Amino acid sequence: MAVKKTLKSEAPGSSAPRYALTELEANAHELFQVRAEVLAGAMYGADGEQFTVTEVKERIQQFMKAKVV
């Protein structure tokens, strides 16, 4: 019998670890394969002080897809 693998998405109330933005910036290349400057741009204006890795990945993807005018 085949087993389907599903990706777990984090619910807002989940217990996923949250990290300070400075800590994520220090490890940007290892975690997100981008430079710290890209992470800073993606997180510019973000509300809050701590974020999950998934939240930051989503913001980076949106930032990288944004059209430059």
PDB file of N, CA and C in Angstrom:
ATOM      1  N   MET A   1       0.844  -1.158   0.000  1.00  0.00           N
ATOM      2  CA  MET A   1       0.000   0.000   0.000  1.00  0.00           C
ATOM      3  C   MET A   1       0.901   1.238   0.000  1.00  0.00           C
ATOM      4  N   ALA A   2       0.576   2.221  -0.858  1.00  0.00           N
ATOM      5  CA  ALA A   2       1.350   3.456  -0.946  1.00  0.00           C
ATOM      6  C   ALA A   2       0.936   4.417   0.160  1.00  0.00           C
ATOM      7  N   VAL A   3       1.899   5.079   0.701  1.00  0.00           N
ATOM      8  CA  VAL A   3       1.635   6.046   1.757  1.00  0.00           C
ATOM      9  C   VAL A   3       1.950   7.429   1.206  1.00  0.00           C
ATOM     10  N   LYS A   4       0.996   8.331   1.342  1.00  0.00           N
ATOM     11  CA  LYS A   4       1.188   9.699   0.868  1.00  0.00           C
ATOM     12  C   LYS A   4       1.857  10.510   1.962  1.00  0.00           C
ATOM     13  N   LYS A   5       2.902  11.219   1.590  1.00  0.00           N
ATOM     14  CA  LYS A   5       3.541  12.120   2.547  1.00  0.00           C
ATOM     15  C   LYS A   5       2.908  13.493   2.396  1.00  0.00           C
ATOM     16  N   THR A   6       2.577  14.081   3.503  1.00  0.00           N
ATOM     17  CA  THR A   6       2.006  15.422   3.464  1.00  0.00           C
ATOM     18  C   THR A   6       2.925  16.366   4.207  1.00  0.00           C
ATOM     19  N   LEU A   7       2.982  17.570   3.709  1.00  0.00           N
ATOM     20  CA  LEU A   7       3.787  18.584   4.376  1.00  0.00           C
ATOM     21  C   LEU A   7       2.983  19.179   5.520  1.00  0.00           C
ATOM     22  N   LYS A   8       3.635  19.332   6.640  1.00  0.00           N
ATOM     23  CA  LYS A   8       2.968  19.936   7.780  1.00  0.00           C
ATOM     24  C   LYS A   8       3.118  21.441   7.669  1.00  0.00           C
ATOM     25  N   SER A   9       2.017  22.134   7.621  1.00  0.00           N
ATOM     26  CA  SER A   9       2.091  23.582   7.646  1.00  0.00           C
ATOM     27  C   SER A   9       1.876  24.027   9.085  1.00  0.00           C
ATOM     28  N   GLU A  10       2.541  25.079   9.438  1.00  0.00           N
ATOM     29  CA  GLU A  10       2.467  25.529  10.818  1.00  0.00           C
ATOM     30  C   GLU A  10       1.203  26.332  11.052  1.00  0.00           C
ATOM     31  N   ALA A  11       0.494  25.951  12.041  1.00  0.00           N
ATOM     32  CA  ALA A  11      -0.689  26.702  12.433  1.00  0.00           C
ATOM     33  C   ALA A  11      -0.241  27.887  13.280  1.00  0.00           C
ATOM     34  N   PRO A  12      -1.028  28.955  13.295  1.00  0.00           N
ATOM     35  CA  PRO A  12      -0.629  30.124  14.078  1.00  0.00           C
ATOM     36  C   PRO A  12      -0.334  29.816  15.545  1.00  0.00           C
ATOM     37  N   GLY A  13      -1.015  28.865  16.118  1.00  0.00           N
ATOM     38  CA  GLY A  13      -0.801  28.529  17.520  1.00  0.00           C
ATOM     39  C   GLY A  13       0.145  27.366  17.717  1.00  0.00           C
ATOM     40  N   SER A  14       0.895  26.996  16.682  1.00  0.00           N
ATOM     41  CA  SER A  14       1.759  25.831  16.789  1.00  0.00           C
ATOM     42  C   SER A  14       2.942  26.108  17.704  1.00  0.00           C
ATOM     43  N   SER A  15       3.615  25.062  18.072  1.00  0.00           N
ATOM     44  CA  SER A  15       4.733  25.197  18.993  1.00  0.00           C
ATOM     45  C   SER A  15       6.068  25.226  18.256  1.00  0.00           C
ATOM     46  N   ALA A  16       6.066  25.695  17.002  1.00  0.00           N
ATOM     47  CA  ALA A  16       7.310  25.796  16.248  1.00  0.00           C
ATOM     48  C   ALA A  16       8.219  26.811  16.931  1.00  0.00           C
ATOM     49  N   PRO A  17       9.501  26.520  16.974  1.00  0.00           N
ATOM     50  CA  PRO A  17      10.415  27.452  17.642  1.00  0.00           C
ATOM     51  C   PRO A  17      10.478  28.791  16.922  1.00  0.00           C
ATOM     52  N   ARG A  18      10.552  29.855  17.691  1.00  0.00           N
ATOM     53  CA  ARG A  18      10.642  31.212  17.159  1.00  0.00           C
ATOM     54  C   ARG A  18      12.021  31.763  17.509  1.00  0.00           C
ATOM     55  N   TYR A  19      12.578  32.508  16.574  1.00  0.00           N
ATOM     56  CA  TYR A  19      13.932  33.030  16.744  1.00  0.00           C
ATOM     57  C   TYR A  19      13.939  34.536  16.538  1.00  0.00           C
ATOM     58  N   ALA A  20      14.877  35.194  17.191  1.00  0.00           N
ATOM     59  CA  ALA A  20      15.060  36.629  17.007  1.00  0.00           C
ATOM     60  C   ALA A  20      15.573  36.882  15.598  1.00  0.00           C
ATOM     61  N   LEU A  21      15.198  38.012  15.037  1.00  0.00           N
ATOM     62  CA  LEU A  21      15.585  38.348  13.672  1.00  0.00           C
ATOM     63  C   LEU A  21      17.102  38.428  13.529  1.00  0.00           C
ATOM     64  N   THR A  22      17.792  38.910  14.534  1.00  0.00           N
ATOM     65  CA  THR A  22      19.255  38.995  14.458  1.00  0.00           C
ATOM     66  C   THR A  22      19.894  37.616  14.364  1.00  0.00           C
ATOM     67  N   GLU A  23      19.315  36.655  15.063  1.00  0.00           N
ATOM     68  CA  GLU A  23      19.827  35.283  15.016  1.00  0.00           C
ATOM     69  C   GLU A  23      19.591  34.665  13.637  1.00  0.00           C
ATOM     70  N   LEU A  24      18.432  34.939  13.050  1.00  0.00           N
ATOM     71  CA  LEU A  24      18.132  34.432  11.712  1.00  0.00           C
ATOM     72  C   LEU A  24      19.045  35.081  10.672  1.00  0.00           C
ATOM     73  N   GLU A  25      19.321  36.376  10.819  1.00  0.00           N
ATOM     74  CA  GLU A  25      20.217  37.067   9.891  1.00  0.00           C
ATOM     75  C   GLU A  25      21.626  36.491   9.966  1.00  0.00           C
ATOM     76  N   ALA A  26      22.073  36.152  11.155  1.00  0.00           N
ATOM     77  CA  ALA A  26      23.409  35.597  11.325  1.00  0.00           C
ATOM     78  C   ALA A  26      23.551  34.243  10.634  1.00  0.00           C
ATOM     79  N   ASN A  27      22.452  33.536  10.478  1.00  0.00           N
ATOM     80  CA  ASN A  27      22.463  32.207   9.856  1.00  0.00           C
ATOM     81  C   ASN A  27      21.680  32.177   8.556  1.00  0.00           C
ATOM     82  N   ALA A  28      21.546  33.303   7.894  1.00  0.00           N
ATOM     83  CA  ALA A  28      20.720  33.411   6.686  1.00  0.00           C
ATOM     84  C   ALA A  28      21.179  32.461   5.589  1.00  0.00           C
ATOM     85  N   HIS A  29      22.464  32.375   5.363  1.00  0.00           N
ATOM     86  CA  HIS A  29      22.956  31.531   4.273  1.00  0.00           C
ATOM     87  C   HIS A  29      22.672  30.053   4.535  1.00  0.00           C
ATOM     88  N   GLU A  30      22.891  29.610   5.757  1.00  0.00           N
ATOM     89  CA  GLU A  30      22.683  28.205   6.091  1.00  0.00           C
ATOM     90  C   GLU A  30      21.204  27.823   6.068  1.00  0.00           C
ATOM     91  N   LEU A  31      20.346  28.724   6.539  1.00  0.00           N
ATOM     92  CA  LEU A  31      18.923  28.414   6.648  1.00  0.00           C
ATOM     93  C   LEU A  31      18.141  28.656   5.358  1.00  0.00           C
ATOM     94  N   PHE A  32      18.468  29.759   4.664  1.00  0.00           N
ATOM     95  CA  PHE A  32      17.632  30.198   3.546  1.00  0.00           C
ATOM     96  C   PHE A  32      18.372  30.292   2.220  1.00  0.00           C
ATOM     97  N   GLN A  33      19.661  30.060   2.217  1.00  0.00           N
ATOM     98  CA  GLN A  33      20.506  30.148   1.028  1.00  0.00           C
ATOM     99  C   GLN A  33      20.453  31.547   0.402  1.00  0.00           C
ATOM    100  N   VAL A  34      20.363  32.568   1.237  1.00  0.00           N
ATOM    101  CA  VAL A  34      20.420  33.954   0.783  1.00  0.00           C
ATOM    102  C   VAL A  34      21.350  34.724   1.708  1.00  0.00           C
ATOM    103  N   ARG A  35      21.787  35.888   1.228  1.00  0.00           N
ATOM    104  CA  ARG A  35      22.636  36.735   2.068  1.00  0.00           C
ATOM    105  C   ARG A  35      21.786  37.459   3.100  1.00  0.00           C
ATOM    106  N   ALA A  36      22.433  37.927   4.143  1.00  0.00           N
ATOM    107  CA  ALA A  36      21.732  38.614   5.224  1.00  0.00           C
ATOM    108  C   ALA A  36      21.005  39.862   4.715  1.00  0.00           C
ATOM    109  N   GLU A  37      21.545  40.512   3.672  1.00  0.00           N
ATOM    110  CA  GLU A  37      20.919  41.705   3.107  1.00  0.00           C
ATOM    111  C   GLU A  37      19.553  41.382   2.493  1.00  0.00           C
ATOM    112  N   VAL A  38      19.447  40.218   1.863  1.00  0.00           N
ATOM    113  CA  VAL A  38      18.172  39.794   1.276  1.00  0.00           C
ATOM    114  C   VAL A  38      17.159  39.545   2.385  1.00  0.00           C
ATOM    115  N   LEU A  39      17.593  38.899   3.434  1.00  0.00           N
ATOM    116  CA  LEU A  39      16.711  38.643   4.572  1.00  0.00           C
ATOM    117  C   LEU A  39      16.244  39.958   5.186  1.00  0.00           C
ATOM    118  N   ALA A  40      17.145  40.913   5.318  1.00  0.00           N
ATOM    119  CA  ALA A  40      16.782  42.212   5.882  1.00  0.00           C
ATOM    120  C   ALA A  40      15.740  42.907   5.012  1.00  0.00           C
ATOM    121  N   GLY A  41      15.898  42.832   3.700  1.00  0.00           N
ATOM    122  CA  GLY A  41      14.927  43.434   2.796  1.00  0.00           C
ATOM    123  C   GLY A  41      13.576  42.751   2.867  1.00  0.00           C
ATOM    124  N   ALA A  42      13.583  41.429   2.945  1.00  0.00           N
ATOM    125  CA  ALA A  42      12.329  40.679   3.009  1.00  0.00           C
ATOM    126  C   ALA A  42      11.590  40.939   4.311  1.00  0.00           C
ATOM    127  N   MET A  43      12.319  41.171   5.377  1.00  0.00           N
ATOM    128  CA  MET A  43      11.696  41.353   6.680  1.00  0.00           C
ATOM    129  C   MET A  43      11.464  42.819   7.041  1.00  0.00           C
ATOM    130  N   TYR A  44      11.816  43.725   6.140  1.00  0.00           N
ATOM    131  CA  TYR A  44      11.638  45.152   6.397  1.00  0.00           C
ATOM    132  C   TYR A  44      10.165  45.450   6.679  1.00  0.00           C
ATOM    133  N   GLY A  45       9.904  46.085   7.781  1.00  0.00           N
ATOM    134  CA  GLY A  45       8.548  46.452   8.151  1.00  0.00           C
ATOM    135  C   GLY A  45       7.735  45.325   8.765  1.00  0.00           C
ATOM    136  N   ALA A  46       8.349  44.198   9.048  1.00  0.00           N
ATOM    137  CA  ALA A  46       7.634  43.069   9.640  1.00  0.00           C
ATOM    138  C   ALA A  46       7.270  43.375  11.088  1.00  0.00           C
ATOM    139  N   ASP A  47       6.066  42.997  11.445  1.00  0.00           N
ATOM    140  CA  ASP A  47       5.622  43.173  12.828  1.00  0.00           C
ATOM    141  C   ASP A  47       6.151  42.026  13.674  1.00  0.00           C
ATOM    142  N   GLY A  48       6.588  42.331  14.855  1.00  0.00           N
ATOM    143  CA  GLY A  48       7.056  41.308  15.775  1.00  0.00           C
ATOM    144  C   GLY A  48       8.571  41.303  15.871  1.00  0.00           C
ATOM    145  N   GLU A  49       9.044  40.572  16.846  1.00  0.00           N
ATOM    146  CA  GLU A  49      10.482  40.489  17.088  1.00  0.00           C
ATOM    147  C   GLU A  49      11.013  39.087  16.868  1.00  0.00           C
ATOM    148  N   GLN A  50      10.134  38.094  16.909  1.00  0.00           N
ATOM    149  CA  GLN A  50      10.567  36.710  16.739  1.00  0.00           C
ATOM    150  C   GLN A  50       9.712  36.041  15.676  1.00  0.00           C
ATOM    151  N   PHE A  51      10.375  35.172  14.877  1.00  0.00           N
ATOM    152  CA  PHE A  51       9.719  34.552  13.743  1.00  0.00           C
ATOM    153  C   PHE A  51      10.112  33.086  13.646  1.00  0.00           C
ATOM    154  N   THR A  52       9.247  32.292  13.022  1.00  0.00           N
ATOM    155  CA  THR A  52       9.595  30.903  12.734  1.00  0.00           C
ATOM    156  C   THR A  52      10.357  30.868  11.417  1.00  0.00           C
ATOM    157  N   VAL A  53      11.078  29.802  11.187  1.00  0.00           N
ATOM    158  CA  VAL A  53      11.843  29.645   9.955  1.00  0.00           C
ATOM    159  C   VAL A  53      10.891  29.636   8.759  1.00  0.00           C
ATOM    160  N   THR A  54       9.746  28.998   8.895  1.00  0.00           N
ATOM    161  CA  THR A  54       8.776  28.924   7.808  1.00  0.00           C
ATOM    162  C   THR A  54       8.229  30.300   7.457  1.00  0.00           C
ATOM    163  N   GLU A  55       7.933  31.109   8.456  1.00  0.00           N
ATOM    164  CA  GLU A  55       7.443  32.463   8.201  1.00  0.00           C
ATOM    165  C   GLU A  55       8.456  33.263   7.394  1.00  0.00           C
ATOM    166  N   VAL A  56       9.710  33.157   7.767  1.00  0.00           N
ATOM    167  CA  VAL A  56      10.757  33.912   7.089  1.00  0.00           C
ATOM    168  C   VAL A  56      10.948  33.399   5.671  1.00  0.00           C
ATOM    169  N   LYS A  57      10.910  32.083   5.476  1.00  0.00           N
ATOM    170  CA  LYS A  57      11.048  31.518   4.127  1.00  0.00           C
ATOM    171  C   LYS A  57       9.956  32.048   3.207  1.00  0.00           C
ATOM    172  N   GLU A  58       8.731  32.112   3.706  1.00  0.00           N
ATOM    173  CA  GLU A  58       7.621  32.614   2.907  1.00  0.00           C
ATOM    174  C   GLU A  58       7.825  34.072   2.534  1.00  0.00           C
ATOM    175  N   ARG A  59       8.280  34.871   3.483  1.00  0.00           N
ATOM    176  CA  ARG A  59       8.522  36.294   3.204  1.00  0.00           C
ATOM    177  C   ARG A  59       9.658  36.471   2.203  1.00  0.00           C
ATOM    178  N   ILE A  60      10.689  35.651   2.297  1.00  0.00           N
ATOM    179  CA  ILE A  60      11.797  35.735   1.342  1.00  0.00           C
ATOM    180  C   ILE A  60      11.306  35.384  -0.052  1.00  0.00           C
ATOM    181  N   GLN A  61      10.495  34.349  -0.175  1.00  0.00           N
ATOM    182  CA  GLN A  61       9.960  33.960  -1.486  1.00  0.00           C
ATOM    183  C   GLN A  61       9.124  35.088  -2.082  1.00  0.00           C
ATOM    184  N   GLN A  62       8.288  35.723  -1.285  1.00  0.00           N
ATOM    185  CA  GLN A  62       7.489  36.845  -1.765  1.00  0.00           C
ATOM    186  C   GLN A  62       8.388  37.995  -2.191  1.00  0.00           C
ATOM    187  N   PHE A  63       9.411  38.274  -1.408  1.00  0.00           N
ATOM    188  CA  PHE A  63      10.339  39.363  -1.690  1.00  0.00           C
ATOM    189  C   PHE A  63      11.086  39.113  -2.998  1.00  0.00           C
ATOM    190  N   MET A  64      11.520  37.882  -3.213  1.00  0.00           N
ATOM    191  CA  MET A  64      12.283  37.565  -4.414  1.00  0.00           C
ATOM    192  C   MET A  64      11.400  37.584  -5.674  1.00  0.00           C
ATOM    193  N   LYS A  65      10.101  37.353  -5.525  1.00  0.00           N
ATOM    194  CA  LYS A  65       9.191  37.357  -6.664  1.00  0.00           C
ATOM    195  C   LYS A  65       8.624  38.729  -6.981  1.00  0.00           C
ATOM    196  N   ALA A  66       8.818  39.683  -6.078  1.00  0.00           N
ATOM    197  CA  ALA A  66       8.246  41.019  -6.271  1.00  0.00           C
ATOM    198  C   ALA A  66       8.853  41.692  -7.496  1.00  0.00           C
ATOM    199  N   LYS A  67       8.019  42.394  -8.236  1.00  0.00           N
ATOM    200  CA  LYS A  67       8.484  43.104  -9.424  1.00  0.00           C
ATOM    201  C   LYS A  67       9.130  44.415  -9.010  1.00  0.00           C
ATOM    202  N   VAL A  68      10.215  44.735  -9.673  1.00  0.00           N
ATOM    203  CA  VAL A  68      10.909  45.992  -9.414  1.00  0.00           C
ATOM    204  C   VAL A  68      10.388  47.017 -10.398  1.00  0.00           C
ATOM    205  N   VAL A  69       9.996  48.163  -9.889  1.00  0.00           N
ATOM    206  CA  VAL A  69       9.441  49.190 -10.766  1.00  0.00           C
ATOM    207  C   VAL A  69      10.461  50.265 -11.029  1.00  0.00           C
TER     208      VAL A  69
END
